[in-house]
Tab-separated table of C-alpha atoms in Angstrom:
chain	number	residue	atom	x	y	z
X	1372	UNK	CA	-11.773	90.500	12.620
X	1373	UNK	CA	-12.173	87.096	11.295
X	1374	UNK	CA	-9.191	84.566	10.948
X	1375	UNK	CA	-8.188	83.720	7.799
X	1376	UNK	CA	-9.139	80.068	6.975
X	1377	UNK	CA	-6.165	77.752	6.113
X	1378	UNK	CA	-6.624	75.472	3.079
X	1379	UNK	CA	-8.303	72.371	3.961
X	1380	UNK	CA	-7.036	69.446	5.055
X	1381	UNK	CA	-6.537	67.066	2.411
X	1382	UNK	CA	-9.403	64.288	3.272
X	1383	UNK	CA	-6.871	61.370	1.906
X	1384	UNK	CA	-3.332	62.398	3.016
X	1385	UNK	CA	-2.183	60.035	5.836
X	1386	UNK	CA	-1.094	61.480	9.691
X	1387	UNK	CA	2.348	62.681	9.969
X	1388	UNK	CA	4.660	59.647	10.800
X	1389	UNK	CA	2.002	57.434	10.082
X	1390	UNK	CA	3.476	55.497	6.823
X	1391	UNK	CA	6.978	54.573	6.362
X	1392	UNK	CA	8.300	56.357	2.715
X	1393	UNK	CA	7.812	52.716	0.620
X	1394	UNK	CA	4.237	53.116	1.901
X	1395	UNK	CA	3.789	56.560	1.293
X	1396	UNK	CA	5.319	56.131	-2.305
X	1397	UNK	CA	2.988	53.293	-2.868
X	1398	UNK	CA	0.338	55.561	-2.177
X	1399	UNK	CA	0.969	58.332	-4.179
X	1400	UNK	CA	1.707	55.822	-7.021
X	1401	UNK	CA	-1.768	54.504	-6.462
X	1402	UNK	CA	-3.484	58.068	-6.616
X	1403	UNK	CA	-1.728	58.750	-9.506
X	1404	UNK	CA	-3.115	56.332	-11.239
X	1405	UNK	CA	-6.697	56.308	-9.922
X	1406	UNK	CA	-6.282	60.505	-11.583
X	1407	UNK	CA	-5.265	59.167	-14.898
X	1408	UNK	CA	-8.251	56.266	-14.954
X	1409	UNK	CA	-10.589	59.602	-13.443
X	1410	UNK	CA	-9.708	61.949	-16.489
X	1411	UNK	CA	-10.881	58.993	-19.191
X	1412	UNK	CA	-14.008	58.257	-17.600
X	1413	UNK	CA	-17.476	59.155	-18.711
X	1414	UNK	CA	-18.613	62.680	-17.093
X	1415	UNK	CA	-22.276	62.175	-15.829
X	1416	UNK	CA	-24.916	64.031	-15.516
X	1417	UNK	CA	-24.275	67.727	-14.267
X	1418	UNK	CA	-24.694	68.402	-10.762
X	1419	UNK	CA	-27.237	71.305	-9.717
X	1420	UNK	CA	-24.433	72.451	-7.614
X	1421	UNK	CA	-21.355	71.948	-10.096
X	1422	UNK	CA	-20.691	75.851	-8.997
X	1423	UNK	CA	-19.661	74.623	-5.620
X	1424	UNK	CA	-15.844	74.371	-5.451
X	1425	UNK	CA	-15.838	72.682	-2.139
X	1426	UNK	CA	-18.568	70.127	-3.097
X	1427	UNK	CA	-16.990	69.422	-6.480
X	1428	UNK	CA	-13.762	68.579	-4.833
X	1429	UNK	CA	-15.194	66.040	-2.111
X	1430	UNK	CA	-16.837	64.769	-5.384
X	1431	UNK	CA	-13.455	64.574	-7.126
X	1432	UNK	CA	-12.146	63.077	-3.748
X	1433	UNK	CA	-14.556	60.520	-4.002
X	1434	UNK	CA	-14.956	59.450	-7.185
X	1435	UNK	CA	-10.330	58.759	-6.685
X	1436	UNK	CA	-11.383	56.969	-3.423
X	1437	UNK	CA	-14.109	54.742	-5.599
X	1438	UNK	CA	-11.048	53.967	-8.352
X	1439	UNK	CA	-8.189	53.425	-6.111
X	1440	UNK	CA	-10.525	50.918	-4.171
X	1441	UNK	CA	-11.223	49.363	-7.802
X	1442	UNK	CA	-7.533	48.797	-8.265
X	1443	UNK	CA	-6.743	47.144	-5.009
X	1444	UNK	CA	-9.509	44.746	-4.994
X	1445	UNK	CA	-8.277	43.616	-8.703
X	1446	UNK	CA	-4.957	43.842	-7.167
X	1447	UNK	CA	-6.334	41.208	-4.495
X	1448	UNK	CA	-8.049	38.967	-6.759
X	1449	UNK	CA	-4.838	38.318	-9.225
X	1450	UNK	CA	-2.702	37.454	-5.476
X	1451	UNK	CA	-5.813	35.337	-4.465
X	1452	UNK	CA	-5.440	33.378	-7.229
X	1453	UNK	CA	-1.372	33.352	-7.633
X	1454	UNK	CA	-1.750	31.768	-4.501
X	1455	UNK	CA	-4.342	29.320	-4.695
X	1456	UNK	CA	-1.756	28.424	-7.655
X	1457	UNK	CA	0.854	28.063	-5.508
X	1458	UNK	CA	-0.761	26.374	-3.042
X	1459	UNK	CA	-1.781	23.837	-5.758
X	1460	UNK	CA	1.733	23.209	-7.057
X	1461	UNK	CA	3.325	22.461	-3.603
X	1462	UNK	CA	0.279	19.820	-2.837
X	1463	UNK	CA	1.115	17.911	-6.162
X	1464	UNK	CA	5.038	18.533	-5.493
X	1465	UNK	CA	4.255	17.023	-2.041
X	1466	UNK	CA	1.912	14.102	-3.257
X	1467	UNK	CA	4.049	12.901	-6.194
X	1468	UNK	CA	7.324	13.663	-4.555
X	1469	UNK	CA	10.238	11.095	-5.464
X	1470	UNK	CA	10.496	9.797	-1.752
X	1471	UNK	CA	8.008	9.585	0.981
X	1472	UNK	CA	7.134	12.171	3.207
X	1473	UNK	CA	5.763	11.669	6.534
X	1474	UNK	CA	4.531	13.654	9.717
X	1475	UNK	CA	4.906	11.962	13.223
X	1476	UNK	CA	3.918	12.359	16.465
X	1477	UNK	CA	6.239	11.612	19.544
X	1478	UNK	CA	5.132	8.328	20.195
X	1479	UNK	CA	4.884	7.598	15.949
X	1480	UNK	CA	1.611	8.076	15.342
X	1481	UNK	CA	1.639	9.298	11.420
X	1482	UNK	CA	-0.557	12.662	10.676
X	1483	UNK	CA	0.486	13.054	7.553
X	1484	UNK	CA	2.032	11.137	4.477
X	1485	UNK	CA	2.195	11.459	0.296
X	1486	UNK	CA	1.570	9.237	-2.399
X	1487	UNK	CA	4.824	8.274	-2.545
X	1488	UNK	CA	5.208	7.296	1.267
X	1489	UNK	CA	2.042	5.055	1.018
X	1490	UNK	CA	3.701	3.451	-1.955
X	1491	UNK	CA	6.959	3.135	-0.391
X	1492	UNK	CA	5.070	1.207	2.251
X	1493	UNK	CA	3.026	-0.564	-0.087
X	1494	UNK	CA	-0.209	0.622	1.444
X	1495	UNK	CA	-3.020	2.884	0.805
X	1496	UNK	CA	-3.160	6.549	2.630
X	1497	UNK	CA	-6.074	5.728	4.593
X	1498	UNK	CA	-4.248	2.695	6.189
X	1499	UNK	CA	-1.145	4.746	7.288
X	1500	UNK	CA	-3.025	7.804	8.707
X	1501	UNK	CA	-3.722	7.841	12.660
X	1502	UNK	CA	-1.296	4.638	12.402
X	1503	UNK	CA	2.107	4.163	14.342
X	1504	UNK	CA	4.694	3.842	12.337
X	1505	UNK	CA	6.637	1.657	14.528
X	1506	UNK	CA	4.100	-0.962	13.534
X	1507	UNK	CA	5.538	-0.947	9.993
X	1508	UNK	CA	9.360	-1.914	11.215
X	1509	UNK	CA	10.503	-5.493	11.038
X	1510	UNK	CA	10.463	-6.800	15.094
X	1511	UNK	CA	14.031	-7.464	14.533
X	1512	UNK	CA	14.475	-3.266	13.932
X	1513	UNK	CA	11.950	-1.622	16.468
X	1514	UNK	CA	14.285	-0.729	19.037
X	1515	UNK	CA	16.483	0.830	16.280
X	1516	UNK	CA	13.512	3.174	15.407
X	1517	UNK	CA	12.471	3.656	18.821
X	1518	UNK	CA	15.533	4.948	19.783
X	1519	UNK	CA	16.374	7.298	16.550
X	1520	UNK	CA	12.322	8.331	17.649
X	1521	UNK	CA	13.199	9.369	20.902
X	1522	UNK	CA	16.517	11.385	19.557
X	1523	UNK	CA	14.763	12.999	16.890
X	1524	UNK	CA	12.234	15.071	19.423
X	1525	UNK	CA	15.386	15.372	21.878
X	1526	UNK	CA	17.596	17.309	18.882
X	1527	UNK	CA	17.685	20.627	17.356
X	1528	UNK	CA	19.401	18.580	14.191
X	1529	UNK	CA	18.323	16.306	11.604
X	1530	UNK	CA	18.497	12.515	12.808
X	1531	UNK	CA	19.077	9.488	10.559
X	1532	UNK	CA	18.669	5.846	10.751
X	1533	UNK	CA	18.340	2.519	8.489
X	1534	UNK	CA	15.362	-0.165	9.445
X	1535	UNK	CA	13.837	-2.694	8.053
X	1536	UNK	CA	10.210	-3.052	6.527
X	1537	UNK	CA	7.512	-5.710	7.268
X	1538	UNK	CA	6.666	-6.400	3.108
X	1539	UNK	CA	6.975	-9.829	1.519
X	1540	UNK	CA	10.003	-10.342	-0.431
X	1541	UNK	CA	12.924	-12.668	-1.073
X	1542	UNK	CA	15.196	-9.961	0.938
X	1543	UNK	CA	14.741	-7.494	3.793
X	1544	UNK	CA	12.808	-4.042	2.877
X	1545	UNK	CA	15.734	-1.291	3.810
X	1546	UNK	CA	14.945	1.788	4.135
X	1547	UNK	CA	16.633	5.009	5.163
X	1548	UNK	CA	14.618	7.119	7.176
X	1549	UNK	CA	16.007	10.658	8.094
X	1550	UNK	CA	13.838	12.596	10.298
X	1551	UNK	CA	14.066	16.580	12.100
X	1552	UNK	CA	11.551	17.835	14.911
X	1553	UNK	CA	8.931	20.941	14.110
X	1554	UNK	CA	10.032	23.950	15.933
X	1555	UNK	CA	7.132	26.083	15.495
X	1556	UNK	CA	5.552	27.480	19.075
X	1557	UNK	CA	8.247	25.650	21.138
X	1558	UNK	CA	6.099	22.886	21.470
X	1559	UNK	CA	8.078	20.195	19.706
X	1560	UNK	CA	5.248	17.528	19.084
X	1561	UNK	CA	5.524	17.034	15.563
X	1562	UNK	CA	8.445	15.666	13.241
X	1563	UNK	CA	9.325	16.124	9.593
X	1564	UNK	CA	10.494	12.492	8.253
X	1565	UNK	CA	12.190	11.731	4.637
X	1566	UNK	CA	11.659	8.214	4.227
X	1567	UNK	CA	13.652	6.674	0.899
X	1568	UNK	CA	14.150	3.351	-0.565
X	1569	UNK	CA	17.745	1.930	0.062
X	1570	UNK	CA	17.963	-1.858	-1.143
X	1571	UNK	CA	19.764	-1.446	-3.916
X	1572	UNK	CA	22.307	-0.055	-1.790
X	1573	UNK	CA	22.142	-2.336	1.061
X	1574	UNK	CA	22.430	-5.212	-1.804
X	1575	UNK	CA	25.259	-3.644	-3.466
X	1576	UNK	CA	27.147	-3.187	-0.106
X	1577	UNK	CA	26.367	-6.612	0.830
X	1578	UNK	CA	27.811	-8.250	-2.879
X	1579	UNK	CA	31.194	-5.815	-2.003
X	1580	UNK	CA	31.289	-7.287	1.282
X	1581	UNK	CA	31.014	-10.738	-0.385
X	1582	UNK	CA	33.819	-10.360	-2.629
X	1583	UNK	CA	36.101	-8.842	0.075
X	1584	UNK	CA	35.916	-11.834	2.089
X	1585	UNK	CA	35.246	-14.526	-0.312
X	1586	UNK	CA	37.782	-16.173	-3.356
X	1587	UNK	CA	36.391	-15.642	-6.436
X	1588	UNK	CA	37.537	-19.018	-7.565
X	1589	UNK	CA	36.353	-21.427	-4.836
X	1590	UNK	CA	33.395	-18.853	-2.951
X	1591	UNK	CA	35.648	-19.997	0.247
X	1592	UNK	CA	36.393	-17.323	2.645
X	1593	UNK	CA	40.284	-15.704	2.041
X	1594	UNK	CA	43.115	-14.506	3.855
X	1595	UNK	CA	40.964	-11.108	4.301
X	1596	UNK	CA	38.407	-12.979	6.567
X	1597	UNK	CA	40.643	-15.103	8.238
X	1598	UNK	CA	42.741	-12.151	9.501
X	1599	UNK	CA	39.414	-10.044	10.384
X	1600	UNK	CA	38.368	-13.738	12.156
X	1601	UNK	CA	41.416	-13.714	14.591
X	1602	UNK	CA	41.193	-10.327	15.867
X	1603	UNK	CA	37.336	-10.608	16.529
X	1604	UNK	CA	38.059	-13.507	18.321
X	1605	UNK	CA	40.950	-12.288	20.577
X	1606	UNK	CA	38.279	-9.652	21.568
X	1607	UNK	CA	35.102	-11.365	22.023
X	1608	UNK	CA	35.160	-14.757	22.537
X	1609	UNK	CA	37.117	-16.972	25.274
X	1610	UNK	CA	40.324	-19.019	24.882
X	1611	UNK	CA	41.348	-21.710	23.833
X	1612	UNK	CA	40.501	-21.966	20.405
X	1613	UNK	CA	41.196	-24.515	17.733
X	1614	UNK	CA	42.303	-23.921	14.435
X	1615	UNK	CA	41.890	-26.531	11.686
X	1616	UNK	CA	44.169	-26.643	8.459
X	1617	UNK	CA	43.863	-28.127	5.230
X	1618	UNK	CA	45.669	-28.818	2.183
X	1619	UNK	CA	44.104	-29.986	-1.094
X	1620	UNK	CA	45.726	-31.524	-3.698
X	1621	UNK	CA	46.243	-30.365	-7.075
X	1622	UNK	CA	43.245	-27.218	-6.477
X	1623	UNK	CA	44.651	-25.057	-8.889
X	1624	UNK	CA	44.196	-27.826	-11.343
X	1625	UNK	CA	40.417	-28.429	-10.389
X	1626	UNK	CA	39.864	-24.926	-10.699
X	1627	UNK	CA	41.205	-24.986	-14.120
X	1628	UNK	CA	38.899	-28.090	-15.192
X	1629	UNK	CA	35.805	-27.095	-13.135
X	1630	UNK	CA	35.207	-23.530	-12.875
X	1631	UNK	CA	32.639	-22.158	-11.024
């Protein structure tokens, strides 16, 4: 007697197990549609063997197969270019960000910087690139960044310090540099650095410090320094010391007559 044949197999339906049920949902959702695309299509020509049920299914089989292949190569294209958009966005985000950003090596050596950090530094990109940036610190300040260098790649945490600038200027360049090591691969070669403009600060801190220790009247120091004086002398320096004082005359008078 002959066995009776089983249906056959479905040529598309994935192995048992195979796909996890978002997959497998996906899937159907994608044959569904491929069917509904099938049904508006053109018919062409009329097979010689359109009496064939088995041919006209691996036909039907196919011509899904053809669509659904249709759909995710559109489906490709429109993420191809979503991300060549995104892509483009975070370069100009990156070039024209407000501070500078920089990538160094262990020893300093810059790999990559922005618009911004070249401005920052008063330089053009190609003259930071495959540059130290250790050569771009005061002398007075290049232990300071040696040693916040050196912590940086020796940290699992973001590092910060404040250096000065070699650029020509009335005042010192200050800037505030904060700085964490690349993790990726375990390898820890590379840093991240945020490097930002602080002078305004620095010059604002240094006018409050004026005014705390100076009269307003006279620009002599006050009581306020004199105090601070004593102590940071009974710690650093040797005995004895001398201590001169004056009185002038009528000062509240000259003030009066003379301001400053």
């Amino acid at each position: 007697m002959k066995k009776k044949q089983g249906k056959p197999a479905d040529a598309t339906a994935p192995p048992a197990g195979s796909y996890s049920p978002n997959v497998s949902t996906g899937r159907q959702e994608l044959r569904r549609q491929a069917e509904a695309k099938l049904k508006v299509k053109p018919k062409g020509k009329a097979s010689p063997v359109t009496g064939a049920v088995e041919t006209q299914r691996l036909l039907h089989e196919l011509q899904v197969h053809q669509i659904e292949l249709e759909m995710q190569n559109d489906e490709l294209v429109q993420s191809k270019a979503e991300l060549e958009f995104t892509l483009s966005l975070y370069a100009e985000l990156y070039a024209f960000a407000p501070v500078g950003y920089f990538t160094l090596t262990r020893d300093g050596t810059i790999r990559r910087a922005n618009l911004s950090g070249a401005k920052l530094m008063g330089l053009g990109l190609s003259d930071l690139i495959k540059k130290r940036f250790g050569t771009f610190v005061s002398l007075s300040a290049r232990t300071t960044f040696s040693d916040f260098l050196d912590q940086v790649f020796t940290s699992d945490k973001k590092e910060s310090c404040e250096v000065t600038l070699n650029k020509d200027g009335p005042a010192p360049f200050w800037v505030l540099i904060e700085a964490v090591v690349e993790n990726s691969g375990g390898e820890n070669e590379l840093c991240y650095a945020i490097v930002s403009d602080i002078c305004e600060r620095k010059q604002a801190e240094a006018e409050l410090r004026h005014q705390s220790t100076h009269d307003i009247l006279t620009g002599l120091y006050n009581y306020g320094f004199f105090m601070e004086e004593l102590v940071r002398l009974e710690r650093g320096r040797q005995f004895p010391v001398s201590i001169v004082m004056a009185d002038v005359d009528h000062l509240k008078e000259v003030n009066r007559h003379y301001p400053k």
